[in-house]
Structures are given as C-alpha cells and as structure tokens.
Short mmCIF file of C-alpha atoms in Angstrom, two decimals:
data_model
loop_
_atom_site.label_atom_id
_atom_site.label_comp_id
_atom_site.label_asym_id
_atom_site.label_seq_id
_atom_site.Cartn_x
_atom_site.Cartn_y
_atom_site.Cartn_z
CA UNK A 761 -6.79 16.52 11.79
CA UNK A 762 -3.25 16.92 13.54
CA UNK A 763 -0.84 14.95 12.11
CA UNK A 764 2.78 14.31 10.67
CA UNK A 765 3.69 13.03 7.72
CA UNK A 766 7.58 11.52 7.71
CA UNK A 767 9.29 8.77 6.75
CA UNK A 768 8.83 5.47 8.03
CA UNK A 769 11.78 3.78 10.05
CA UNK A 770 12.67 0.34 11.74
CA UNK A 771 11.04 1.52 14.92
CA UNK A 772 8.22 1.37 13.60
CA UNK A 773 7.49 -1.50 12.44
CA UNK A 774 5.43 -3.06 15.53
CA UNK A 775 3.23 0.37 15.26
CA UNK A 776 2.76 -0.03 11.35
CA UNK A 777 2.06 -3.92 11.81
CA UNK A 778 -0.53 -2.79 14.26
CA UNK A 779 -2.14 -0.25 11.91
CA UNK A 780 -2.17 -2.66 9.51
CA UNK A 781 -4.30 -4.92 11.28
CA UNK A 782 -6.52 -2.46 12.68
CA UNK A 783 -7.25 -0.86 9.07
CA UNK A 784 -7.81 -4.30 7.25
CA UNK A 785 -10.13 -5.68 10.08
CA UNK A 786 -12.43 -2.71 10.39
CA UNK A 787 -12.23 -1.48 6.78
CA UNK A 788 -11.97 -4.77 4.74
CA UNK A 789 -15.48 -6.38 5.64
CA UNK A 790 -18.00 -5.00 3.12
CA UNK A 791 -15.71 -6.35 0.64
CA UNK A 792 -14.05 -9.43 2.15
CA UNK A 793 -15.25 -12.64 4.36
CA UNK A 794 -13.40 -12.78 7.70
CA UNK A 795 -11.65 -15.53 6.44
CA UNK A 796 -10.16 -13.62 4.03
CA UNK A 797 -9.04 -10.67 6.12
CA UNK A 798 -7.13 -12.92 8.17
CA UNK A 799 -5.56 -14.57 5.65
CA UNK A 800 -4.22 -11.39 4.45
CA UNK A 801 -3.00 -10.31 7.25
CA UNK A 802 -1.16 -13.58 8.07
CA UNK A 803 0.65 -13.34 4.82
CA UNK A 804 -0.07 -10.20 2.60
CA UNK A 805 -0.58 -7.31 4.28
CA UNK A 806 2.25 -6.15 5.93
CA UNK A 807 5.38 -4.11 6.51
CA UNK A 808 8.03 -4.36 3.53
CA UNK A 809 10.74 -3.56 4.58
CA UNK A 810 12.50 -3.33 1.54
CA UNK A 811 10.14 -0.03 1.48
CA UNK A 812 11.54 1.36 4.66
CA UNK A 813 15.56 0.38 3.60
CA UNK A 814 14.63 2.52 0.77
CA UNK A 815 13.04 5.76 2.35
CA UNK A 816 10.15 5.28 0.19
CA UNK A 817 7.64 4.88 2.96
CA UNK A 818 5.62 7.50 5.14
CA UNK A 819 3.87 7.60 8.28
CA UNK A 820 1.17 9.78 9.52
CA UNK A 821 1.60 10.32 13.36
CA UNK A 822 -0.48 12.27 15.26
CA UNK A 823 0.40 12.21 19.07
CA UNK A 824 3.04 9.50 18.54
CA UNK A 825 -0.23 7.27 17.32
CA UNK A 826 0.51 6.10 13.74
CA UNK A 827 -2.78 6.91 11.39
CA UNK A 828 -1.94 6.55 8.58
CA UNK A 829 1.10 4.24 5.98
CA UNK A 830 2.20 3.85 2.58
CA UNK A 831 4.54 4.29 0.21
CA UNK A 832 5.88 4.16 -3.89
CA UNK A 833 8.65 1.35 -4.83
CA UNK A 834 11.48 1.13 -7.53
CA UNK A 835 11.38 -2.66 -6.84
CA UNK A 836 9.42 -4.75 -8.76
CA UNK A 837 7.27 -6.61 -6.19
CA UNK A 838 3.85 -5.12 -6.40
CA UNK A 839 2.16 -6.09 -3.20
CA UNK A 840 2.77 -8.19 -0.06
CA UNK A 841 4.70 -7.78 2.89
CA UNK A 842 7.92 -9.24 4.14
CA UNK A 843 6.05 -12.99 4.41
CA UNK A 844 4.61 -12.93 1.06
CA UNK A 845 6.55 -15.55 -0.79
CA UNK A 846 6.27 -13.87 -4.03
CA UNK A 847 8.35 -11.48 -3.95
CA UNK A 848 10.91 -9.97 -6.63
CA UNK A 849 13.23 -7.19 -5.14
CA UNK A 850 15.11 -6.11 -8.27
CA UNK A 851 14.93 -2.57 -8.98
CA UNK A 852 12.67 -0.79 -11.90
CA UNK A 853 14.54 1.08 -14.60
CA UNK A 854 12.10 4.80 -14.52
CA UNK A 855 12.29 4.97 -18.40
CA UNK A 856 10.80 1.37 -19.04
CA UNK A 857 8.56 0.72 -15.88
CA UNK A 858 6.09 1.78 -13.56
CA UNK A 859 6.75 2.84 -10.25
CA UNK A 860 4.59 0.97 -7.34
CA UNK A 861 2.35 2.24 -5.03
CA UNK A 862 2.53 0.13 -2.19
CA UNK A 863 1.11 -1.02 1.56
CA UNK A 864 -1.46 1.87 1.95
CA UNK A 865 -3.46 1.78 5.15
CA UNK A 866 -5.55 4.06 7.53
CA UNK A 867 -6.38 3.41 10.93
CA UNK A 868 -10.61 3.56 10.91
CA UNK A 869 -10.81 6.21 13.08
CA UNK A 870 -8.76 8.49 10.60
CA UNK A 871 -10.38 7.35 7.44
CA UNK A 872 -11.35 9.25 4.69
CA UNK A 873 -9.40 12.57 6.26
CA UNK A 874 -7.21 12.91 3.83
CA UNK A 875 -4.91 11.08 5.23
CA UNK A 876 -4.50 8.80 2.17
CA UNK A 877 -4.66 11.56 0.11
CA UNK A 878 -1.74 12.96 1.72
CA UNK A 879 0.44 9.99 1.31
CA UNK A 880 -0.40 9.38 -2.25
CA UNK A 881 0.56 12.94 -3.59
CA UNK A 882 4.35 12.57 -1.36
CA UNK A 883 4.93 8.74 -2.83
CA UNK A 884 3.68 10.29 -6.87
CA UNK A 885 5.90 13.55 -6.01
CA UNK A 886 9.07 11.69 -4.84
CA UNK A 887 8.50 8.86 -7.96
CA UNK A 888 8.29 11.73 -10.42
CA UNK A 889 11.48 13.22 -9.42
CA UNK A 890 12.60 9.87 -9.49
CA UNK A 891 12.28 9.59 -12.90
CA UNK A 892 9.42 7.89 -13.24
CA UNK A 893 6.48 8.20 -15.90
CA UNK A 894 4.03 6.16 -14.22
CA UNK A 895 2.39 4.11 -11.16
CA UNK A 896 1.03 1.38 -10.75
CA UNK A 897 -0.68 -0.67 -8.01
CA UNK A 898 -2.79 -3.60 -6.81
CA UNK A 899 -5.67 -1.90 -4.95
CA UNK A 900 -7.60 -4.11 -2.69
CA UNK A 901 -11.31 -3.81 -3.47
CA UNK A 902 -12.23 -1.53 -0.49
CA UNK A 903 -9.57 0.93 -1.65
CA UNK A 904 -10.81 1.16 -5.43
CA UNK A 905 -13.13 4.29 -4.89
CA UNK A 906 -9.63 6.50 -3.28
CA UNK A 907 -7.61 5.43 -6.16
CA UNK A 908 -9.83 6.27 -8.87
CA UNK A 909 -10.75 9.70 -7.13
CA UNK A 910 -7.24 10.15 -7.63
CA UNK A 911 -6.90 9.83 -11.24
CA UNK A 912 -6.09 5.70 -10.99
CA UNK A 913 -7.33 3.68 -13.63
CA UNK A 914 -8.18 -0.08 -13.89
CA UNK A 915 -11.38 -2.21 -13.25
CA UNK A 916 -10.28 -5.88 -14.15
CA UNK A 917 -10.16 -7.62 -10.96
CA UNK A 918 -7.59 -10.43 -10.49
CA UNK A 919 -7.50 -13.45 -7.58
CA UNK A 920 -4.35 -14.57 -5.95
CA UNK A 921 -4.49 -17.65 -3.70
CA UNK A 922 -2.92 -15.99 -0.43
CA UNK A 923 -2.55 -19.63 1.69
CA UNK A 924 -4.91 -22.18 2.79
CA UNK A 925 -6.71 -21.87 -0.30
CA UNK A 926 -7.74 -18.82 0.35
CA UNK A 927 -8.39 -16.27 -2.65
CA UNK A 928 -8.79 -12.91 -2.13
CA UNK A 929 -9.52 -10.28 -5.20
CA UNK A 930 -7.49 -7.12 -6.42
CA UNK A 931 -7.68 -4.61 -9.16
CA UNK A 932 -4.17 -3.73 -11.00
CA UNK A 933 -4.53 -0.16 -11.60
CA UNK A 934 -2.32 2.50 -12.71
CA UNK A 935 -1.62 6.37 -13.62
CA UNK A 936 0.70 8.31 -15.83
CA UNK A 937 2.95 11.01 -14.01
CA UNK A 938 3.34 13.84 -16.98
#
C-alpha cells in the first residue's frame, strides 16, 4: 500500500474527524451496539488536539486520502478527544510515568495493512527518545488483538459511562520500552 506517514497538523482535522468516524462505524460493530458507536463518536473518539500542538500525532496519506491516525502523549489524559470532559492536560515526567498511546484509527478499507503497525513503532520510537520507559493505553475492544500482537499487555476490561448513560468497555494495557 502507497502511503505517507507525517505529522498531523490543524488542517487536518476535518479529514482525521472523518476517519474517525468511518473507522469506528465499520470496525466497532462486532464488539459494540450502534448505540454505543455513536456515543463514542459524539464524545470520545476524536481529534485531541493537544496531540497535534505537540507534534506527537501522525497521519497516513495516500493520495491526499487520510488512512490511517494516531499518536503517543506526555500529557496525562489517556483517551478522549477534545469533547471528552475528562480530561487532564498536565504533562508526564518520563522517569515516573508512562507515556500514552493515543486516538489510533484506520479507515476500513486500509485495515490490517500495516498501517497501524506503522504508526505504533513512530509514536514508541519518538516516546523512547523522549525519555520514556513505558506506554500505556486504553484499547477499545476491537483493537485488543493489534496491541497484543505488538507486545501490549492487559486483559482487565474497564466501563466508562460516555453520556446518556451509555457505557462502553476498554482494556488499560501497557508495554515497557527497554
């Protein structure tokens, strides 16, 4: 597949928002109700662009088509887009904390491509020479077999209510960088 990986920028944002939707609607539902797709998408899944501000967020284009997103944080927040409400923006110290992994998403047409793959080595690369010793995330259940192929670890799922009473289940997982 023909692609570009580069960092993410304030342009994009309408193209990653799209992605984003596309991804969790056609790639959520053996795991999730519809209900719960859209809730995530109304007020999880999203653009954070705290990520972009940063430079710690790629793209994939291919043909000036985003494919692929996602990215590795020093901030504390460890999932949800700009209209999550929970949200702490304070910056990790790499000695102490994890690193996040954060926002990852395919377009279905692209998936399982390597893609993901791609993304994930940059983000653990660039939090390494960070400083970091570890990564963490909050994988959604759909993308629990990609991060465990890649060396995540973690099978305790956790519910967070996500609006409207809606709960939607996640699996904190996480990796050591040595």
């Amino acid at each position: 597949m023909d692609y570009t990986l580069r960092k993410a920028n304030l342009d994009d944002r309408e193209a990653i928002e799209e992605l984003i939707r596309e991804s969790a609607r056609k790639l959520s539902r053996e795991d999730y109700s519809e209900e719960q797709i859209e809730a995530a998408v109304l007020s999880v899944f999203g653009v954070d662009t705290d990520l972009i501000h940063d430079g710690t967020y790629f793209v994939a284009d291919s043909s000036s088509m985003l494919i692929g997103c996602g990215g590795w944080s020093k901030r504390r927040t460890l999932f949800g887009g700009d209209r999550f409400a929970t949200r702490d923006s304070s910056e990790l110290d790499p000695k102490l904390e994890a690193a996040k992994i954060r926002a990852f998403f395919v377009h279905p047409e692209s998936a399982r491509k390597g893609i993901g793959r791609t993304i994930l080595s940059s983000c653990e690369s660039e939090a390494r020479a960070y400083g970091f010793r570890s990564i963490e995330l909050m994988a959604t259940l759909p993308g629990l077999k990609f991060y465990r192929a890649c060396g995540y670890e973690g099978n305790d799922r956790v519910a967070f209510e996500i609006g409207n009473g809606v709960r939607v289940e996640f699996v904190p997982m996480r990796k050591d960088l040595q």
